[in-house]
Coordinates of C-alpha atoms and ligand atoms in Angstrom, one line a residue:
M1 CA -12.9 17.7 -13.2
A2 CA -12.7 16.5 -9.6
Y3 CA -10.0 13.8 -9.1
N4 CA -11.4 10.3 -9.0
P5 CA -8.8 7.7 -8.2
Y6 CA -10.8 4.9 -9.9
D7 CA -10.6 6.8 -13.2
N8 CA -6.8 6.7 -12.7
V9 CA -7.0 2.9 -12.4
L10 CA -9.1 2.6 -15.6
A11 CA -6.9 4.8 -17.6
T12 CA -3.8 2.7 -16.7
V13 CA -5.6 -0.6 -17.4
E14 CA -6.8 0.7 -20.9
K15 CA -3.2 1.7 -21.8
A16 CA -1.8 -1.7 -20.8
A17 CA -4.6 -3.6 -22.5
K18 CA -3.9 -1.7 -25.8
I19 CA -0.2 -2.6 -25.7
L20 CA -1.1 -6.3 -24.9
G21 CA -3.5 -6.2 -27.9
L22 CA -6.3 -7.5 -25.7
A23 CA -9.9 -7.6 -27.1
P24 CA -12.4 -5.7 -24.9
T25 CA -14.1 -9.0 -23.9
D26 CA -10.8 -10.3 -22.5
Y27 CA -10.6 -7.7 -19.7
E28 CA -14.1 -6.2 -19.5
A29 CA -14.8 -7.9 -16.1
V30 CA -11.5 -6.4 -14.7
K31 CA -12.8 -2.9 -15.1
Y32 CA -15.6 -3.4 -12.4
P33 CA -15.2 -4.3 -8.8
E34 CA -16.9 -7.7 -8.2
R35 CA -18.6 -6.7 -5.0
E36 CA -19.1 -3.4 -3.0
L37 CA -20.4 -3.4 0.5
R38 CA -21.4 -0.2 2.3
V39 CA -22.2 -0.3 6.0
S40 CA -23.3 2.3 8.6
V41 CA -21.5 1.5 11.8
P42 CA -23.1 2.7 15.1
V43 CA -20.7 3.3 18.0
R44 CA -21.5 4.1 21.6
M45 CA -19.1 6.9 22.4
D46 CA -17.4 7.4 25.8
D47 CA -19.8 10.3 26.7
G48 CA -22.8 8.1 26.1
S49 CA -23.8 9.6 22.7
V50 CA -24.1 7.4 19.6
R51 CA -22.2 8.2 16.4
V52 CA -22.7 6.4 13.1
F53 CA -19.7 6.0 10.8
Q54 CA -19.7 5.1 7.1
G55 CA -17.7 2.0 6.3
F56 CA -16.9 0.1 3.1
R57 CA -15.4 -3.2 1.9
V58 CA -14.8 -3.6 -1.8
Q59 CA -13.7 -6.9 -3.4
H60 CA -12.3 -5.8 -6.8
S61 CA -11.3 -9.3 -8.0
T62 CA -11.2 -12.9 -6.8
V63 CA -10.0 -14.3 -10.1
R64 CA -6.6 -15.3 -8.9
G65 CA -7.5 -16.1 -5.3
P66 CA -9.3 -14.6 -2.3
A67 CA -9.6 -10.8 -2.2
K68 CA -6.7 -9.2 -0.2
G69 CA -6.1 -5.8 1.1
G70 CA -6.0 -3.4 4.0
I71 CA -8.6 -1.5 6.0
R72 CA -8.1 2.3 6.1
Y73 CA -9.3 4.7 8.8
H74 CA -9.2 8.2 7.5
Q75 CA -11.6 11.2 7.4
N76 CA -11.5 11.3 3.6
V77 CA -12.3 7.7 2.9
N78 CA -15.0 7.3 0.3
I79 CA -16.3 4.7 -2.1
D80 CA -14.3 5.8 -5.1
E81 CA -11.1 5.7 -3.1
V82 CA -11.8 2.3 -1.7
K83 CA -12.6 1.0 -5.2
A84 CA -9.3 2.3 -6.5
L85 CA -7.4 0.9 -3.6
A86 CA -9.1 -2.5 -4.1
A87 CA -8.2 -2.5 -7.8
W88 CA -4.6 -1.6 -7.1
M89 CA -4.4 -4.6 -4.7
T90 CA -5.5 -6.9 -7.5
F91 CA -2.7 -5.7 -9.8
K92 CA -0.2 -5.6 -6.9
C93 CA -0.8 -9.2 -6.0
A94 CA -0.6 -10.2 -9.7
V95 CA 2.7 -8.4 -10.2
A96 CA 4.1 -10.1 -7.0
D97 CA 2.6 -13.4 -8.4
I98 CA 0.9 -14.3 -5.1
P99 CA -2.4 -16.2 -5.2
Y100 CA -4.8 -13.4 -4.4
G101 CA -7.2 -11.0 -6.0
G102 CA -7.7 -7.6 -4.5
G103 CA -9.9 -5.9 -2.0
K104 CA -9.9 -2.9 0.4
G105 CA -11.9 -1.6 3.2
G106 CA -12.2 1.7 5.0
I107 CA -14.1 3.8 7.5
E108 CA -14.6 7.5 7.2
V109 CA -13.2 8.5 10.5
D110 CA -10.2 10.4 11.9
P111 CA -8.9 7.7 14.3
S112 CA -6.8 10.2 16.3
T113 CA -10.1 11.8 17.6
L114 CA -11.3 8.5 19.2
S115 CA -10.4 6.9 22.5
L116 CA -8.9 3.4 22.5
G117 CA -12.2 2.1 23.7
E118 CA -14.2 3.8 20.9
L119 CA -11.7 2.6 18.3
Q120 CA -12.1 -0.9 19.5
R121 CA -15.9 -0.8 19.5
L122 CA -15.9 0.8 16.0
T123 CA -13.6 -2.0 14.7
R124 CA -15.5 -4.8 16.3
R125 CA -18.9 -3.6 15.0
F126 CA -17.4 -3.0 11.5
T127 CA -15.9 -6.5 11.5
T128 CA -19.3 -7.9 12.4
M129 CA -20.9 -6.1 9.6
I130 CA -18.4 -7.2 6.9
A131 CA -18.1 -10.7 8.4
P132 CA -20.5 -12.3 5.9
I133 CA -18.0 -11.5 3.0
I134 CA -14.6 -11.9 4.6
G135 CA -12.8 -15.1 5.7
P136 CA -9.5 -17.0 5.1
E137 CA -10.8 -18.3 1.7
R138 CA -12.8 -15.2 0.8
D139 CA -11.2 -11.9 1.6
I140 CA -8.4 -11.2 4.0
P141 CA -8.0 -7.7 5.5
A142 CA -4.7 -6.2 6.8
P143 CA -3.5 -2.8 8.1
D144 CA -3.5 0.4 6.0
V145 CA -3.4 4.1 6.7
G146 CA -4.8 4.7 10.2
T147 CA -4.9 1.1 11.3
N148 CA -2.2 -1.2 12.8
A149 CA -1.5 -4.6 14.4
E150 CA -3.7 -3.8 17.4
V151 CA -6.7 -3.1 15.3
M152 CA -6.1 -6.3 13.3
G153 CA -6.1 -8.2 16.6
W154 CA -9.6 -6.9 17.3
V155 CA -10.7 -8.0 13.8
M156 CA -9.2 -11.5 14.4
D157 CA -10.9 -11.8 17.7
T158 CA -14.3 -10.6 16.6
Y159 CA -14.3 -12.8 13.6
S160 CA -13.2 -15.8 15.7
M161 CA -15.9 -15.2 18.2
L162 CA -18.6 -15.1 15.4
N163 CA -17.0 -18.1 13.8
G164 CA -17.0 -20.2 17.0
H165 CA -13.3 -20.9 16.9
S166 CA -10.0 -19.1 16.6
T167 CA -9.4 -18.1 13.0
P168 CA -6.1 -16.3 12.7
A169 CA -5.9 -16.6 8.9
V170 CA -8.8 -14.2 8.4
V171 CA -6.5 -11.2 8.8
T172 CA -2.8 -10.4 8.4
G173 CA -0.6 -7.8 10.0
K174 CA -1.8 -9.2 13.4
P175 CA 0.2 -9.0 16.6
L176 CA 2.8 -11.8 16.8
Q177 CA 1.0 -13.2 19.8
L178 CA -2.1 -13.9 17.7
G179 CA -0.3 -15.5 14.8
G180 CA 1.3 -12.4 13.2
S181 CA 4.4 -13.0 11.1
L182 CA 7.9 -11.8 12.1
G183 CA 9.0 -9.2 9.6
R184 CA 5.4 -8.1 8.6
A185 CA 5.5 -4.8 10.4
E186 CA 8.6 -3.8 8.5
A187 CA 7.7 -5.5 5.2
T188 CA 6.3 -2.6 3.2
G189 CA 9.2 -0.3 4.1
R190 CA 11.7 -3.1 3.4
G191 CA 10.2 -3.7 0.0
V192 CA 10.5 0.1 -0.8
M193 CA 14.1 0.0 0.3
L194 CA 14.8 -3.1 -1.9
N195 CA 13.2 -1.5 -4.9
T196 CA 15.2 1.7 -4.4
V197 CA 18.4 -0.3 -4.2
Y198 CA 17.4 -2.3 -7.4
I199 CA 16.6 0.8 -9.5
C200 CA 19.7 2.6 -8.3
E201 CA 21.8 -0.4 -9.4
K202 CA 20.1 -0.5 -12.8
L203 CA 20.7 3.3 -13.3
G204 CA 24.3 2.9 -12.1
V205 CA 24.0 5.1 -9.0
A206 CA 25.8 4.0 -5.8
I207 CA 23.4 4.0 -2.8
E208 CA 26.0 6.0 -0.8
N209 CA 25.7 8.8 -3.3
V210 CA 21.9 8.9 -3.1
T211 CA 19.9 11.6 -1.4
V212 CA 16.4 10.8 -0.4
A213 CA 13.2 12.7 0.5
V214 CA 10.3 10.9 2.2
Q215 CA 6.8 12.3 2.3
G216 CA 4.9 10.7 5.2
M217 CA 6.6 9.2 8.2
G218 CA 4.0 6.5 9.1
N219 CA 4.8 2.8 9.0
V220 CA 5.9 2.8 5.4
G221 CA 7.8 6.1 5.2
S222 CA 9.6 5.8 8.5
I223 CA 10.8 2.2 7.9
S224 CA 11.8 3.0 4.3
A225 CA 13.8 6.0 5.6
R226 CA 15.5 4.0 8.3
L227 CA 16.5 1.0 6.1
L228 CA 17.8 3.3 3.4
Y229 CA 19.8 5.3 6.0
E230 CA 21.2 2.0 7.2
K231 CA 22.2 1.2 3.6
G232 CA 24.2 4.4 3.5
A233 CA 21.8 6.7 1.6
K234 CA 21.5 10.3 2.8
V235 CA 18.0 11.1 3.9
V236 CA 17.8 14.9 3.7
A237 CA 14.1 15.5 4.0
V238 CA 11.1 13.9 5.7
S239 CA 7.6 15.1 6.5
D240 CA 4.3 14.1 8.2
V241 CA 0.9 15.8 8.6
S242 CA 2.5 18.5 10.8
G243 CA 5.0 19.5 8.0
G244 CA 8.5 18.7 6.9
I245 CA 12.2 19.1 7.9
Y246 CA 15.3 19.3 5.8
K247 CA 19.0 19.1 6.4
E248 CA 21.5 19.1 3.5
T249 CA 24.1 16.9 5.2
G250 CA 21.4 14.3 6.1
L251 CA 19.0 13.9 9.0
N252 CA 19.5 11.6 12.0
I253 CA 16.8 9.1 10.9
P254 CA 17.1 6.7 13.9
A255 CA 16.6 9.7 16.3
I256 CA 13.6 10.8 14.3
C257 CA 12.0 7.4 14.3
D258 CA 12.6 7.0 18.0
Y259 CA 10.9 10.4 18.5
L260 CA 7.9 9.6 16.3
S261 CA 7.3 6.1 17.8
T262 CA 6.3 7.6 21.1
R263 CA 2.5 7.7 20.8
G264 CA 1.2 10.9 19.3
N265 CA 4.5 12.6 18.6
L266 CA 4.7 14.7 15.4
L267 CA 7.6 16.0 13.5
S268 CA 6.7 19.6 14.4
G269 CA 8.0 18.9 17.9
Y270 CA 11.3 17.4 16.7
N271 CA 14.6 19.3 16.5
E272 CA 18.2 18.6 15.5
D273 CA 21.2 20.9 14.8
G274 CA 21.3 22.3 11.2
M275 CA 17.8 21.4 10.2
T276 CA 15.2 23.7 8.7
R277 CA 11.4 23.4 8.5
I278 CA 9.8 23.0 5.1
S279 CA 6.2 22.5 3.9
N280 CA 4.7 19.4 2.6
A281 CA 4.6 20.9 -0.9
E282 CA 8.3 21.7 -0.7
I283 CA 9.3 18.2 0.3
L284 CA 7.9 16.8 -3.0
E285 CA 9.9 19.4 -5.0
S286 CA 13.2 18.8 -3.1
D287 CA 16.4 18.5 -5.1
V288 CA 17.1 14.8 -4.4
T289 CA 18.0 11.6 -6.2
V290 CA 15.1 9.7 -4.8
L291 CA 11.6 10.9 -3.8
I292 CA 9.5 8.5 -1.8
P293 CA 5.8 9.6 -1.5
A294 CA 4.6 7.4 1.4
A295 CA 1.4 9.2 2.3
L296 CA -1.8 9.3 0.3
E297 CA -3.1 9.4 -3.3
N298 CA -3.0 12.4 -5.7
Q299 CA 0.2 14.0 -4.2
I300 CA 2.1 14.4 -7.5
N301 CA -0.4 15.8 -10.0
A302 CA -0.7 18.1 -13.0
Q303 CA -0.2 21.1 -10.7
N304 CA 3.2 20.2 -9.3
A305 CA 4.7 17.5 -11.6
D306 CA 6.7 20.1 -13.6
R307 CA 8.4 21.2 -10.4
I308 CA 9.6 17.7 -9.3
R309 CA 13.4 17.6 -9.2
A310 CA 14.0 14.0 -8.1
K311 CA 15.5 11.7 -10.7
I312 CA 13.7 8.7 -9.3
I313 CA 10.3 8.3 -7.5
V314 CA 9.7 5.1 -5.5
E315 CA 6.0 5.0 -4.6
G316 CA 5.5 3.9 -1.0
A317 CA 1.9 5.1 -1.0
N318 CA -0.9 3.7 -3.2
G319 CA -1.7 6.0 -6.1
P320 CA 0.5 9.1 -5.2
T321 CA 0.9 10.0 -8.9
T322 CA -2.0 10.9 -11.2
V323 CA -2.1 9.8 -14.9
E324 CA -1.5 13.4 -16.0
A325 CA 1.6 13.7 -13.7
D326 CA 2.9 10.4 -15.0
D327 CA 3.0 11.8 -18.6
I328 CA 4.7 15.0 -17.5
L329 CA 7.3 13.0 -15.5
E330 CA 7.9 10.6 -18.3
K331 CA 8.7 13.5 -20.6
K332 CA 11.1 14.9 -18.0
G333 CA 12.9 11.5 -17.8
V334 CA 11.9 10.9 -14.2
V335 CA 12.0 7.1 -13.5
I336 CA 9.0 5.9 -11.3
V337 CA 9.0 2.6 -9.5
P338 CA 5.2 2.2 -9.4
D339 CA 3.1 1.6 -6.2
I340 CA 1.9 -1.8 -7.3
L341 CA 5.5 -3.0 -7.4
A342 CA 7.3 -0.6 -4.9
N343 CA 5.0 -1.1 -1.9
S344 CA 4.1 -4.8 -2.5
G345 CA 6.5 -6.0 0.3
G346 CA 3.6 -5.6 2.7
V347 CA 1.2 -7.8 1.0
I348 CA 3.9 -10.3 0.1
V349 CA 4.7 -10.8 3.8
S350 CA 0.9 -10.8 4.5
Y351 CA 0.8 -13.8 2.1
F352 CA 3.6 -15.5 4.1
E353 CA 1.6 -14.8 7.3
W354 CA -1.5 -16.4 5.9
V355 CA 0.5 -19.4 4.7
Q356 CA 2.0 -19.8 8.2
N357 CA -1.4 -19.5 9.8
L358 CA -3.0 -22.1 7.5
Q359 CA -0.2 -24.5 8.4
A360 CA 0.1 -23.5 12.1
L361 CA 3.8 -22.8 11.5
E362 CA 6.1 -20.0 12.6
W363 CA 9.0 -19.0 10.3
D364 CA 12.0 -17.0 11.7
E365 CA 12.6 -13.4 10.7
K366 CA 15.6 -14.2 8.6
D367 CA 13.6 -16.7 6.6
V368 CA 10.8 -14.2 6.0
N369 CA 13.1 -11.4 4.9
E370 CA 15.0 -13.7 2.5
K371 CA 11.8 -15.0 1.0
L372 CA 10.6 -11.4 0.6
A373 CA 13.8 -10.3 -1.1
R374 CA 13.6 -13.2 -3.5
K375 CA 10.0 -12.4 -4.5
M376 CA 10.7 -8.7 -4.7
E377 CA 13.8 -9.2 -6.9
K378 CA 11.9 -11.4 -9.2
A379 CA 9.0 -9.0 -9.5
F380 CA 11.2 -6.0 -10.1
G381 CA 13.3 -7.9 -12.7
G382 CA 10.2 -9.0 -14.6
V383 CA 8.8 -5.5 -14.7
Y384 CA 12.1 -3.9 -15.6
D385 CA 12.7 -6.3 -18.4
I386 CA 9.3 -6.0 -20.0
A387 CA 9.5 -2.2 -19.7
E388 CA 12.8 -2.2 -21.6
E389 CA 11.5 -4.7 -24.2
K390 CA 8.4 -2.7 -25.0
N391 CA 10.0 0.7 -24.4
V392 CA 7.4 1.8 -21.8
T393 CA 7.5 3.1 -18.3
L394 CA 7.9 0.8 -15.3
R395 CA 4.3 1.5 -14.4
T396 CA 3.0 0.4 -17.8
G397 CA 5.4 -2.6 -17.6
A398 CA 3.9 -3.6 -14.2
Y399 CA 0.4 -3.4 -15.5
L400 CA 1.4 -5.4 -18.6
I401 CA 2.5 -8.3 -16.4
A402 CA -0.4 -8.0 -14.0
L403 CA -3.1 -7.8 -16.6
R404 CA -1.6 -10.6 -18.6
R405 CA -1.7 -12.9 -15.5
I406 CA -5.2 -11.9 -14.6
V407 CA -6.6 -12.3 -18.1
D408 CA -4.8 -15.7 -18.6
T409 CA -6.4 -16.9 -15.4
L410 CA -9.8 -15.6 -16.4
R411 CA -9.5 -17.3 -19.7
Y412 CA -9.0 -20.7 -18.0
R413 CA -11.7 -20.1 -15.5
G414 CA -14.2 -18.7 -18.0
I415 CA -17.2 -16.6 -17.2
W416 CA -19.6 -18.8 -15.2
P417 CA -22.3 -19.8 -16.1
Ligands
LIG1 N1 -2.4 -2.0 3.0 C1 -1.3 -2.6 2.4 C2 -1.3 -2.3 0.9 O1 -1.8 -1.4 0.5 C3 -1.1 -4.1 2.7 C4 -2.2 -5.0 2.3 C5 -2.2 -6.4 2.8 O2 -1.2 -6.8 3.3 O3 -3.1 -7.1 2.5 O4 -0.6 -3.0 0.2

């Protein structure tokens, strides 16, 4: 059967609901996205032709607050993926205990094939088409795979123009000059680093003795790698779309990040003494303490789960491990810090950004990072404790906490009318 990430979400929810002893009526509504919008976005290309792109915005839940979640630009974006990503946001925000539901958007496009002008026109037209359902109290987009602060700036400006006044709180992950938060660009990677440190502490492994492999050197992967390197971990393998590199004694992560941050640079062009080239499949199977999948969904699945040699997996990406792989890895004793906890640093600082925007305040970076660490530690501790208590995986533990919070809120709100 073809992989459908939304089935993955439903299977995990059912498992948690059973352990919580919920009646089907308690959580029936959580199984369906509240709202799905599909738009066809016409763009005038630089050569004068017109191309029409398929775009989506899904609001999975607004039970605990406005929908919240990124916008993805990728050639494989489709409705089932966006639905799953929206649902994961609902559970992520509930685990972090921030007052949001979950949403996600996406456009089926490879952004690397567009000029900057085309990208801007695509973003502005898409924003116009989803404008009726977004807003600071309704649904707040942010960056995801293939989008960045610059793109969020166009979303902010377009929405503000339509709204008649500057509305920075409509989107997070903006440039600092438009009301973005200090620490937001690094926040997801910082959260991944913190979760890695916490789990290593729990398992009694000193961070200096940890070896790390990172799949995906985009925003999340590269910052996780750099912060773990700075903590003294040995990052031995990293990869991007062009393939991977490996060095037993540890890679020079700052040099790699410098190299990649120059627009358009890929790992295939990078070189350092003693490194060898490996494939993207090999990186997942490297013999390391910690594996950080920080690319896309469905990377660790029934086909390769048996060959995973890492002791710990910290999910930087959303949905990198399938339900089948989860079972195999549990039997092997691999500890997984699940996506909805591990990569929640991004949305936590998005929440801080939104709070600053609503109050027209600017917090300093130290303040933001400390607040993030406090939230992250609390979320991790809660998940770890319930997983111990119920003797379940950290993923199930995270869903137990999230589902409990959502269902409790739903019970107080009731089903209207
Ligand atoms: N796209 C990020 C995620 O998947 C961030 C979402 C946000 O900040 O709203 O968590």
